[in-house]
Amino acid sequence: MYPSALDRLVLPAVALSVTLAVPSVATAQGTPADYARAEKLRTTYESLVVDIAGPPTAIGNTHRFWYRKMVRGAEQFVVVDADTQQRQPAFDHEKIAASLSKAAGTTYKATALPFNTLTFTDDGSAITVNVEGTPYRCGVADATCRKLDTPLRAGAGLGVGRRRQDDGPRVSPDGKWEALINNFNIAIRAAGTR
């Protein structure tokens, strides 16, 4: 059986389409300038967002939680008592900025604190923050900050953050097992094995 005229046109048309499509896929990769622009998007537009609250985070075993809120030209950390529904600033932002500036030897503003997440102690009397890879503990009442000796582990958290990737295995309390993420699954193995 001989191919029809239509069959003789279809195969070359498909081959031509595939040939033309392959270079366009290969050139779809962004340039370094594209990536640099994308990295600046957050800082460019973040200050334009107003009255948007971040995810709530519980404070120990209390009925209180905290969240980060964007207000005009600044970030604000807020604590909420779930029983009374009272909201208040999580700490004195001005005093924490001054104390962190003194402890770190760098100037920080209360409107642009150098962290976007924090951890309260179980009783809520102090916060631990990570400033450029260095952990600090700050008292809520007296707003005194001091550098901690032990480094913080980066947590996954929710929302937008400036976190380092921490994919290392977690050792069980008895030291016999390790848990890790493998291809989006939780895997468990004997400690020290690969």
PDB file of N, CA and C in Angstrom, residues 7-70:
ATOM      1  N   ASP A   7      -0.488  11.639   4.149  1.00  0.00           N
ATOM      2  CA  ASP A   7       0.481  10.946   4.999  1.00  0.00           C
ATOM      3  C   ASP A   7       1.895  11.457   4.744  1.00  0.00           C
ATOM      4  N   ARG A   8       2.194  11.771   3.486  1.00  0.00           N
ATOM      5  CA  ARG A   8       3.533  12.256   3.160  1.00  0.00           C
ATOM      6  C   ARG A   8       3.775  13.659   3.712  1.00  0.00           C
ATOM      7  N   LEU A   9       2.722  14.415   3.999  1.00  0.00           N
ATOM      8  CA  LEU A   9       2.877  15.758   4.553  1.00  0.00           C
ATOM      9  C   LEU A   9       2.887  15.754   6.089  1.00  0.00           C
ATOM     10  N   VAL A  10       2.178  14.809   6.704  1.00  0.00           N
ATOM     11  CA  VAL A  10       2.051  14.794   8.163  1.00  0.00           C
ATOM     12  C   VAL A  10       3.389  14.506   8.835  1.00  0.00           C
ATOM     13  N   LEU A  11       4.090  13.474   8.396  1.00  0.00           N
ATOM     14  CA  LEU A  11       5.351  13.108   9.030  1.00  0.00           C
ATOM     15  C   LEU A  11       6.380  14.245   8.969  1.00  0.00           C
ATOM     16  N   PRO A  12       6.608  14.871   7.826  1.00  0.00           N
ATOM     17  CA  PRO A  12       7.554  15.995   7.813  1.00  0.00           C
ATOM     18  C   PRO A  12       7.072  17.172   8.669  1.00  0.00           C
ATOM     19  N   ALA A  13       5.761  17.409   8.730  1.00  0.00           N
ATOM     20  CA  ALA A  13       5.246  18.512   9.545  1.00  0.00           C
ATOM     21  C   ALA A  13       5.496  18.258  11.031  1.00  0.00           C
ATOM     22  N   VAL A  14       5.279  17.035  11.481  1.00  0.00           N
ATOM     23  CA  VAL A  14       5.541  16.682  12.883  1.00  0.00           C
ATOM     24  C   VAL A  14       7.031  16.810  13.183  1.00  0.00           C
ATOM     25  N   ALA A  15       7.873  16.313  12.295  1.00  0.00           N
ATOM     26  CA  ALA A  15       9.317  16.392  12.498  1.00  0.00           C
ATOM     27  C   ALA A  15       9.778  17.845  12.564  1.00  0.00           C
ATOM     28  N   LEU A  16       9.225  18.699  11.712  1.00  0.00           N
ATOM     29  CA  LEU A  16       9.574  20.117  11.717  1.00  0.00           C
ATOM     30  C   LEU A  16       9.125  20.775  13.019  1.00  0.00           C
ATOM     31  N   SER A  17       7.938  20.452  13.491  1.00  0.00           N
ATOM     32  CA  SER A  17       7.422  21.027  14.742  1.00  0.00           C
ATOM     33  C   SER A  17       8.310  20.665  15.923  1.00  0.00           C
ATOM     34  N   VAL A  18       8.694  19.400  16.004  1.00  0.00           N
ATOM     35  CA  VAL A  18       9.559  18.951  17.101  1.00  0.00           C
ATOM     36  C   VAL A  18      10.914  19.646  17.017  1.00  0.00           C
ATOM     37  N   THR A  19      11.457  19.758  15.831  1.00  0.00           N
ATOM     38  CA  THR A  19      12.758  20.389  15.640  1.00  0.00           C
ATOM     39  C   THR A  19      12.723  21.852  16.061  1.00  0.00           C
ATOM     40  N   LEU A  20      11.655  22.555  15.743  1.00  0.00           N
ATOM     41  CA  LEU A  20      11.550  23.963  16.106  1.00  0.00           C
ATOM     42  C   LEU A  20      11.267  24.148  17.598  1.00  0.00           C
ATOM     43  N   ALA A  21      10.586  23.209  18.225  1.00  0.00           N
ATOM     44  CA  ALA A  21      10.227  23.332  19.639  1.00  0.00           C
ATOM     45  C   ALA A  21      11.411  23.086  20.560  1.00  0.00           C
ATOM     46  N   VAL A  22      12.327  22.214  20.207  1.00  0.00           N
ATOM     47  CA  VAL A  22      13.445  21.854  21.082  1.00  0.00           C
ATOM     48  C   VAL A  22      14.330  23.059  21.404  1.00  0.00           C
ATOM     49  N   PRO A  23      14.753  23.888  20.453  1.00  0.00           N
ATOM     50  CA  PRO A  23      15.585  25.035  20.817  1.00  0.00           C
ATOM     51  C   PRO A  23      14.851  26.028  21.715  1.00  0.00           C
ATOM     52  N   SER A  24      13.534  26.177  21.551  1.00  0.00           N
ATOM     53  CA  SER A  24      12.815  27.124  22.396  1.00  0.00           C
ATOM     54  C   SER A  24      12.761  26.638  23.836  1.00  0.00           C
ATOM     55  N   VAL A  25      12.693  25.336  24.062  1.00  0.00           N
ATOM     56  CA  VAL A  25      12.727  24.793  25.415  1.00  0.00           C
ATOM     57  C   VAL A  25      14.114  25.007  26.012  1.00  0.00           C
ATOM     58  N   ALA A  26      15.143  24.804  25.232  1.00  0.00           N
ATOM     59  CA  ALA A  26      16.512  24.948  25.722  1.00  0.00           C
ATOM     60  C   ALA A  26      16.831  26.390  26.090  1.00  0.00           C
ATOM     61  N   THR A  27      16.233  27.362  25.429  1.00  0.00           N
ATOM     62  CA  THR A  27      16.507  28.763  25.728  1.00  0.00           C
ATOM     63  C   THR A  27      15.571  29.326  26.779  1.00  0.00           C
ATOM     64  N   ALA A  28      14.702  28.506  27.376  1.00  0.00           N
ATOM     65  CA  ALA A  28      13.771  28.993  28.387  1.00  0.00           C
ATOM     66  C   ALA A  28      14.450  29.226  29.732  1.00  0.00           C
ATOM     67  N   GLN A  29      15.680  28.797  29.885  1.00  0.00           N
ATOM     68  CA  GLN A  29      16.413  28.978  31.138  1.00  0.00           C
ATOM     69  C   GLN A  29      16.655  30.461  31.379  1.00  0.00           C
ATOM     70  N   GLY A  30      16.469  30.900  32.637  1.00  0.00           N
ATOM     71  CA  GLY A  30      16.673  32.303  32.974  1.00  0.00           C
ATOM     72  C   GLY A  30      18.145  32.673  32.986  1.00  0.00           C
ATOM     73  N   THR A  31      18.405  33.940  32.820  1.00  0.00           N
ATOM     74  CA  THR A  31      19.774  34.450  32.853  1.00  0.00           C
ATOM     75  C   THR A  31      20.134  34.825  34.295  1.00  0.00           C
ATOM     76  N   PRO A  32      21.409  35.025  34.586  1.00  0.00           N
ATOM     77  CA  PRO A  32      21.781  35.480  35.933  1.00  0.00           C
ATOM     78  C   PRO A  32      21.091  36.793  36.314  1.00  0.00           C
ATOM     79  N   ALA A  33      20.886  37.667  35.349  1.00  0.00           N
ATOM     80  CA  ALA A  33      20.190  38.929  35.633  1.00  0.00           C
ATOM     81  C   ALA A  33      18.737  38.670  36.034  1.00  0.00           C
ATOM     82  N   ASP A  34      18.094  37.680  35.402  1.00  0.00           N
ATOM     83  CA  ASP A  34      16.722  37.321  35.773  1.00  0.00           C
ATOM     84  C   ASP A  34      16.664  36.849  37.219  1.00  0.00           C
ATOM     85  N   TYR A  35      17.618  36.010  37.612  1.00  0.00           N
ATOM     86  CA  TYR A  35      17.642  35.503  38.982  1.00  0.00           C
ATOM     87  C   TYR A  35      17.927  36.625  39.978  1.00  0.00           C
ATOM     88  N   ALA A  36      18.819  37.541  39.628  1.00  0.00           N
ATOM     89  CA  ALA A  36      19.124  38.664  40.516  1.00  0.00           C
ATOM     90  C   ALA A  36      17.893  39.541  40.720  1.00  0.00           C
ATOM     91  N   ARG A  37      17.149  39.786  39.644  1.00  0.00           N
ATOM     92  CA  ARG A  37      15.904  40.560  39.753  1.00  0.00           C
ATOM     93  C   ARG A  37      14.890  39.841  40.626  1.00  0.00           C
ATOM     94  N   ALA A  38      14.784  38.530  40.459  1.00  0.00           N
ATOM     95  CA  ALA A  38      13.826  37.752  41.242  1.00  0.00           C
ATOM     96  C   ALA A  38      14.171  37.786  42.730  1.00  0.00           C
ATOM     97  N   GLU A  39      15.458  37.759  43.059  1.00  0.00           N
ATOM     98  CA  GLU A  39      15.868  37.804  44.461  1.00  0.00           C
ATOM     99  C   GLU A  39      15.530  39.135  45.110  1.00  0.00           C
ATOM    100  N   LYS A  40      15.449  40.200  44.330  1.00  0.00           N
ATOM    101  CA  LYS A  40      15.143  41.527  44.866  1.00  0.00           C
ATOM    102  C   LYS A  40      13.642  41.783  45.000  1.00  0.00           C
ATOM    103  N   LEU A  41      12.817  40.891  44.460  1.00  0.00           N
ATOM    104  CA  LEU A  41      11.372  41.126  44.503  1.00  0.00           C
ATOM    105  C   LEU A  41      10.847  41.281  45.921  1.00  0.00           C
ATOM    106  N   ARG A  42      11.287  40.424  46.833  1.00  0.00           N
ATOM    107  CA  ARG A  42      10.789  40.484  48.204  1.00  0.00           C
ATOM    108  C   ARG A  42      11.059  41.850  48.832  1.00  0.00           C
ATOM    109  N   THR A  43      12.317  42.286  48.780  1.00  0.00           N
ATOM    110  CA  THR A  43      12.650  43.553  49.419  1.00  0.00           C
ATOM    111  C   THR A  43      11.980  44.727  48.720  1.00  0.00           C
ATOM    112  N   THR A  44      11.757  44.604  47.431  1.00  0.00           N
ATOM    113  CA  THR A  44      11.119  45.683  46.688  1.00  0.00           C
ATOM    114  C   THR A  44       9.657  45.848  47.066  1.00  0.00           C
ATOM    115  N   TYR A  45       8.935  44.744  47.190  1.00  0.00           N
ATOM    116  CA  TYR A  45       7.488  44.822  47.379  1.00  0.00           C
ATOM    117  C   TYR A  45       7.001  44.503  48.784  1.00  0.00           C
ATOM    118  N   GLU A  46       7.864  43.967  49.642  1.00  0.00           N
ATOM    119  CA  GLU A  46       7.425  43.563  50.979  1.00  0.00           C
ATOM    120  C   GLU A  46       6.880  44.739  51.784  1.00  0.00           C
ATOM    121  N   SER A  47       7.487  45.903  51.662  1.00  0.00           N
ATOM    122  CA  SER A  47       7.037  47.056  52.441  1.00  0.00           C
ATOM    123  C   SER A  47       5.703  47.613  51.948  1.00  0.00           C
ATOM    124  N   LEU A  48       5.257  47.198  50.782  1.00  0.00           N
ATOM    125  CA  LEU A  48       3.977  47.678  50.259  1.00  0.00           C
ATOM    126  C   LEU A  48       2.784  46.892  50.795  1.00  0.00           C
ATOM    127  N   VAL A  49       3.049  45.743  51.394  1.00  0.00           N
ATOM    128  CA  VAL A  49       1.987  44.906  51.940  1.00  0.00           C
ATOM    129  C   VAL A  49       1.649  45.415  53.336  1.00  0.00           C
ATOM    130  N   VAL A  50       0.359  45.645  53.602  1.00  0.00           N
ATOM    131  CA  VAL A  50      -0.064  46.214  54.880  1.00  0.00           C
ATOM    132  C   VAL A  50      -1.150  45.343  55.498  1.00  0.00           C
ATOM    133  N   ASP A  51      -1.088  45.186  56.817  1.00  0.00           N
ATOM    134  CA  ASP A  51      -2.092  44.456  57.601  1.00  0.00           C
ATOM    135  C   ASP A  51      -2.234  42.997  57.185  1.00  0.00           C
ATOM    136  N   ILE A  52      -1.148  42.383  56.812  1.00  0.00           N
ATOM    137  CA  ILE A  52      -1.155  40.960  56.503  1.00  0.00           C
ATOM    138  C   ILE A  52      -0.443  40.241  57.646  1.00  0.00           C
ATOM    139  N   ALA A  53      -1.148  39.317  58.274  1.00  0.00           N
ATOM    140  CA  ALA A  53      -0.580  38.577  59.399  1.00  0.00           C
ATOM    141  C   ALA A  53       0.030  37.273  58.912  1.00  0.00           C
ATOM    142  N   GLY A  54       1.143  36.915  59.509  1.00  0.00           N
ATOM    143  CA  GLY A  54       1.779  35.639  59.213  1.00  0.00           C
ATOM    144  C   GLY A  54       1.096  34.525  59.978  1.00  0.00           C
ATOM    145  N   PRO A  55       1.594  33.314  59.853  1.00  0.00           N
ATOM    146  CA  PRO A  55       0.972  32.181  60.540  1.00  0.00           C
ATOM    147  C   PRO A  55       1.156  32.287  62.055  1.00  0.00           C
ATOM    148  N   PRO A  56       0.162  31.864  62.834  1.00  0.00           N
ATOM    149  CA  PRO A  56       0.292  31.896  64.296  1.00  0.00           C
ATOM    150  C   PRO A  56       1.199  30.772  64.783  1.00  0.00           C
ATOM    151  N   THR A  57       1.927  31.044  65.850  1.00  0.00           N
ATOM    152  CA  THR A  57       2.808  30.051  66.455  1.00  0.00           C
ATOM    153  C   THR A  57       2.538  30.013  67.955  1.00  0.00           C
ATOM    154  N   ALA A  58       2.254  28.833  68.483  1.00  0.00           N
ATOM    155  CA  ALA A  58       1.934  28.677  69.902  1.00  0.00           C
ATOM    156  C   ALA A  58       3.140  29.013  70.771  1.00  0.00           C
ATOM    157  N   ILE A  59       2.846  29.515  71.971  1.00  0.00           N
ATOM    158  CA  ILE A  59       3.883  29.809  72.955  1.00  0.00           C
ATOM    159  C   ILE A  59       3.804  28.740  74.039  1.00  0.00           C
ATOM    160  N   GLY A  60       4.719  27.784  73.982  1.00  0.00           N
ATOM    161  CA  GLY A  60       4.767  26.712  74.974  1.00  0.00           C
ATOM    162  C   GLY A  60       3.437  25.991  75.110  1.00  0.00           C
ATOM    163  N   ASN A  61       3.082  25.671  76.353  1.00  0.00           N
ATOM    164  CA  ASN A  61       1.806  25.007  76.640  1.00  0.00           C
ATOM    165  C   ASN A  61       0.780  25.996  77.167  1.00  0.00           C
ATOM    166  N   THR A  62       0.873  27.235  76.730  1.00  0.00           N
ATOM    167  CA  THR A  62      -0.064  28.267  77.169  1.00  0.00           C
ATOM    168  C   THR A  62      -1.197  28.390  76.164  1.00  0.00           C
ATOM    169  N   HIS A  63      -2.120  29.265  76.446  1.00  0.00           N
ATOM    170  CA  HIS A  63      -3.201  29.576  75.511  1.00  0.00           C
ATOM    171  C   HIS A  63      -2.868  30.857  74.755  1.00  0.00           C
ATOM    172  N   ARG A  64      -1.594  31.087  74.564  1.00  0.00           N
ATOM    173  CA  ARG A  64      -1.145  32.284  73.856  1.00  0.00           C
ATOM    174  C   ARG A  64      -0.393  31.874  72.593  1.00  0.00           C
ATOM    175  N   PHE A  65      -0.409  32.765  71.611  1.00  0.00           N
ATOM    176  CA  PHE A  65       0.357  32.548  70.390  1.00  0.00           C
ATOM    177  C   PHE A  65       0.862  33.887  69.890  1.00  0.00           C
ATOM    178  N   TRP A  66       1.815  33.840  68.980  1.00  0.00           N
ATOM    179  CA  TRP A  66       2.351  35.057  68.389  1.00  0.00           C
ATOM    180  C   TRP A  66       2.276  34.956  66.872  1.00  0.00           C
ATOM    181  N   TYR A  67       2.292  36.112  66.230  1.00  0.00           N
ATOM    182  CA  TYR A  67       2.378  36.170  64.773  1.00  0.00           C
ATOM    183  C   TYR A  67       3.097  37.452  64.380  1.00  0.00           C
ATOM    184  N   ARG A  68       3.585  37.469  63.171  1.00  0.00           N
ATOM    185  CA  ARG A  68       4.261  38.644  62.612  1.00  0.00           C
ATOM    186  C   ARG A  68       3.286  39.333  61.684  1.00  0.00           C
ATOM    187  N   LYS A  69       3.193  40.637  61.803  1.00  0.00           N
ATOM    188  CA  LYS A  69       2.247  41.404  60.999  1.00  0.00           C
ATOM    189  C   LYS A  69       2.999  42.525  60.284  1.00  0.00           C
ATOM    190  N   MET A  70       2.677  42.697  59.027  1.00  0.00           N
ATOM    191  CA  MET A  70       3.256  43.800  58.266  1.00  0.00           C
ATOM    192  C   MET A  70       2.375  45.031  58.468  1.00  0.00           C
TER     193      MET A  70
END
